[in-house]
Amino acid sequence: MCFRPDSVGGVNTCPECGQLNPSIAVNCIKCGAELPNGEGDGTEPVAAPAVAAPAAPSAPAPGAPASPGAPK
């Protein structure tokens, strides 16, 4: 596998929908909004929204084996 640093390929984040686009894109590939050119236009990268962790299940899933008891 080849892992390139962001500075090599580059991405451009859409200011409207947050879609990551190739640095050569002029318009967003998802919503079509015009993308900033990245040449000191004053725009800052948009941070991804925080995603909460899923809650712990309150009951075992149907058909799941029973939990083992406490050690004796």
mmCIF file with all atom_site columns, C-alpha atoms in Angstrom:
data_model
loop_
_atom_site.group_PDB
_atom_site.id
_atom_site.type_symbol
_atom_site.label_atom_id
_atom_site.label_alt_id
_atom_site.label_comp_id
_atom_site.label_asym_id
_atom_site.label_entity_id
_atom_site.label_seq_id
_atom_site.pdbx_PDB_ins_code
_atom_site.Cartn_x
_atom_site.Cartn_y
_atom_site.Cartn_z
_atom_site.occupancy
_atom_site.B_iso_or_equiv
_atom_site.pdbx_formal_charge
_atom_site.auth_seq_id
_atom_site.auth_comp_id
_atom_site.auth_asym_id
_atom_site.auth_atom_id
_atom_site.pdbx_PDB_model_num
ATOM 1  C CA . MET A 1 1  ? 0.000   0.000   0.000  1.00 0.00 ? 1  MET A CA 1
ATOM 2  C CA . CYS A 1 2  ? 1.048   3.555   -0.608 1.00 0.00 ? 2  CYS A CA 1
ATOM 3  C CA . PHE A 1 3  ? 0.187   6.258   1.886  1.00 0.00 ? 3  PHE A CA 1
ATOM 4  C CA . ARG A 1 4  ? 0.713   9.760   0.571  1.00 0.00 ? 4  ARG A CA 1
ATOM 5  C CA . PRO A 1 5  ? 0.822   12.753  2.885  1.00 0.00 ? 5  PRO A CA 1
ATOM 6  C CA . ASP A 1 6  ? -1.990  15.291  2.380  1.00 0.00 ? 6  ASP A CA 1
ATOM 7  C CA . SER A 1 7  ? 0.452   17.785  0.891  1.00 0.00 ? 7  SER A CA 1
ATOM 8  C CA . VAL A 1 8  ? 1.179   15.525  -2.108 1.00 0.00 ? 8  VAL A CA 1
ATOM 9  C CA . GLY A 1 9  ? -2.287  14.935  -3.544 1.00 0.00 ? 9  GLY A CA 1
ATOM 10 C CA . GLY A 1 10 ? -4.212  17.513  -1.611 1.00 0.00 ? 10 GLY A CA 1
ATOM 11 C CA . VAL A 1 11 ? -7.881  17.786  -0.922 1.00 0.00 ? 11 VAL A CA 1
ATOM 12 C CA . ASN A 1 12 ? -10.241 20.715  -0.959 1.00 0.00 ? 12 ASN A CA 1
ATOM 13 C CA . THR A 1 13 ? -13.129 20.703  1.527  1.00 0.00 ? 13 THR A CA 1
ATOM 14 C CA . CYS A 1 14 ? -16.457 22.053  0.283  1.00 0.00 ? 14 CYS A CA 1
ATOM 15 C CA . PRO A 1 15 ? -17.595 25.046  2.374  1.00 0.00 ? 15 PRO A CA 1
ATOM 16 C CA . GLU A 1 16 ? -21.249 24.125  1.766  1.00 0.00 ? 16 GLU A CA 1
ATOM 17 C CA . CYS A 1 17 ? -21.485 20.376  2.469  1.00 0.00 ? 17 CYS A CA 1
ATOM 18 C CA . GLY A 1 18 ? -18.050 19.374  3.830  1.00 0.00 ? 18 GLY A CA 1
ATOM 19 C CA . GLN A 1 19 ? -17.312 16.894  1.015  1.00 0.00 ? 19 GLN A CA 1
ATOM 20 C CA . LEU A 1 20 ? -13.613 16.206  0.417  1.00 0.00 ? 20 LEU A CA 1
ATOM 21 C CA . ASN A 1 21 ? -12.735 16.959  -3.207 1.00 0.00 ? 21 ASN A CA 1
ATOM 22 C CA . PRO A 1 22 ? -9.508  16.565  -5.209 1.00 0.00 ? 22 PRO A CA 1
ATOM 23 C CA . SER A 1 23 ? -7.381  19.713  -5.070 1.00 0.00 ? 23 SER A CA 1
ATOM 24 C CA . ILE A 1 24 ? -7.853  20.199  -8.835 1.00 0.00 ? 24 ILE A CA 1
ATOM 25 C CA . ALA A 1 25 ? -11.672 20.301  -8.566 1.00 0.00 ? 25 ALA A CA 1
ATOM 26 C CA . VAL A 1 26 ? -13.345 23.645  -9.284 1.00 0.00 ? 26 VAL A CA 1
ATOM 27 C CA . ASN A 1 27 ? -16.805 22.582  -8.082 1.00 0.00 ? 27 ASN A CA 1
ATOM 28 C CA . CYS A 1 28 ? -17.835 20.174  -5.331 1.00 0.00 ? 28 CYS A CA 1
ATOM 29 C CA . ILE A 1 29 ? -18.406 16.638  -6.616 1.00 0.00 ? 29 ILE A CA 1
ATOM 30 C CA . LYS A 1 30 ? -21.346 16.201  -4.215 1.00 0.00 ? 30 LYS A CA 1
ATOM 31 C CA . CYS A 1 31 ? -23.315 19.470  -4.208 1.00 0.00 ? 31 CYS A CA 1
ATOM 32 C CA . GLY A 1 32 ? -21.751 21.441  -7.096 1.00 0.00 ? 32 GLY A CA 1
ATOM 33 C CA . ALA A 1 33 ? -20.801 24.468  -4.975 1.00 0.00 ? 33 ALA A CA 1
ATOM 34 C CA . GLU A 1 34 ? -17.804 26.521  -6.112 1.00 0.00 ? 34 GLU A CA 1
ATOM 35 C CA . LEU A 1 35 ? -14.681 25.531  -4.186 1.00 0.00 ? 35 LEU A CA 1
ATOM 36 C CA . PRO A 1 36 ? -12.083 27.954  -2.824 1.00 0.00 ? 36 PRO A CA 1
ATOM 37 C CA . ASN A 1 37 ? -8.855  27.895  -4.825 1.00 0.00 ? 37 ASN A CA 1
ATOM 38 C CA . GLY A 1 38 ? -6.656  27.580  -1.708 1.00 0.00 ? 38 GLY A CA 1
ATOM 39 C CA . GLU A 1 39 ? -4.342  30.429  -2.698 1.00 0.00 ? 39 GLU A CA 1
ATOM 40 C CA . GLY A 1 40 ? -4.671  32.625  0.369  1.00 0.00 ? 40 GLY A CA 1
ATOM 41 C CA . ASP A 1 41 ? -8.348  33.386  -0.072 1.00 0.00 ? 41 ASP A CA 1
ATOM 42 C CA . GLY A 1 42 ? -8.842  33.543  3.717  1.00 0.00 ? 42 GLY A CA 1
ATOM 43 C CA . THR A 1 43 ? -10.871 30.374  4.074  1.00 0.00 ? 43 THR A CA 1
ATOM 44 C CA . GLU A 1 44 ? -10.004 27.997  6.859  1.00 0.00 ? 44 GLU A CA 1
ATOM 45 C CA . PRO A 1 45 ? -10.421 24.219  6.664  1.00 0.00 ? 45 PRO A CA 1
ATOM 46 C CA . VAL A 1 46 ? -13.737 23.011  8.047  1.00 0.00 ? 46 VAL A CA 1
ATOM 47 C CA . ALA A 1 47 ? -13.392 20.565  10.939 1.00 0.00 ? 47 ALA A CA 1
ATOM 48 C CA . ALA A 1 48 ? -15.406 17.366  10.758 1.00 0.00 ? 48 ALA A CA 1
ATOM 49 C CA . PRO A 1 49 ? -18.322 17.283  13.194 1.00 0.00 ? 49 PRO A CA 1
ATOM 50 C CA . ALA A 1 50 ? -17.767 15.265  16.357 1.00 0.00 ? 50 ALA A CA 1
ATOM 51 C CA . VAL A 1 51 ? -19.503 11.898  16.378 1.00 0.00 ? 51 VAL A CA 1
ATOM 52 C CA . ALA A 1 52 ? -20.701 10.472  19.684 1.00 0.00 ? 52 ALA A CA 1
ATOM 53 C CA . ALA A 1 53 ? -19.878 6.884   20.577 1.00 0.00 ? 53 ALA A CA 1
ATOM 54 C CA . PRO A 1 54 ? -22.785 4.451   20.438 1.00 0.00 ? 54 PRO A CA 1
ATOM 55 C CA . ALA A 1 55 ? -24.530 3.777   23.746 1.00 0.00 ? 55 ALA A CA 1
ATOM 56 C CA . ALA A 1 56 ? -23.985 0.478   25.514 1.00 0.00 ? 56 ALA A CA 1
ATOM 57 C CA . PRO A 1 57 ? -26.786 -2.016  24.867 1.00 0.00 ? 57 PRO A CA 1
ATOM 58 C CA . SER A 1 58 ? -29.263 -2.299  27.738 1.00 0.00 ? 58 SER A CA 1
ATOM 59 C CA . ALA A 1 59 ? -30.169 -5.919  27.001 1.00 0.00 ? 59 ALA A CA 1
ATOM 60 C CA . PRO A 1 60 ? -28.321 -8.732  25.226 1.00 0.00 ? 60 PRO A CA 1
ATOM 61 C CA . ALA A 1 61 ? -29.133 -9.266  21.581 1.00 0.00 ? 61 ALA A CA 1
ATOM 62 C CA . PRO A 1 62 ? -31.717 -11.969 20.854 1.00 0.00 ? 62 PRO A CA 1
ATOM 63 C CA . GLY A 1 63 ? -30.044 -15.347 20.612 1.00 0.00 ? 63 GLY A CA 1
ATOM 64 C CA . ALA A 1 64 ? -26.835 -14.181 22.310 1.00 0.00 ? 64 ALA A CA 1
ATOM 65 C CA . PRO A 1 65 ? -25.279 -16.559 24.849 1.00 0.00 ? 65 PRO A CA 1
ATOM 66 C CA . ALA A 1 66 ? -25.781 -15.752 28.513 1.00 0.00 ? 66 ALA A CA 1
ATOM 67 C CA . SER A 1 67 ? -23.062 -13.844 30.368 1.00 0.00 ? 67 SER A CA 1
ATOM 68 C CA . PRO A 1 68 ? -20.841 -15.993 32.581 1.00 0.00 ? 68 PRO A CA 1
ATOM 69 C CA . GLY A 1 69 ? -21.412 -15.634 36.310 1.00 0.00 ? 69 GLY A CA 1
ATOM 70 C CA . ALA A 1 70 ? -18.923 -14.236 38.779 1.00 0.00 ? 70 ALA A CA 1
ATOM 71 C CA . PRO A 1 71 ? -15.909 -16.455 39.478 1.00 0.00 ? 71 PRO A CA 1
ATOM 72 C CA . LYS A 1 72 ? -16.225 -18.754 42.495 1.00 0.00 ? 72 LYS A CA 1
#
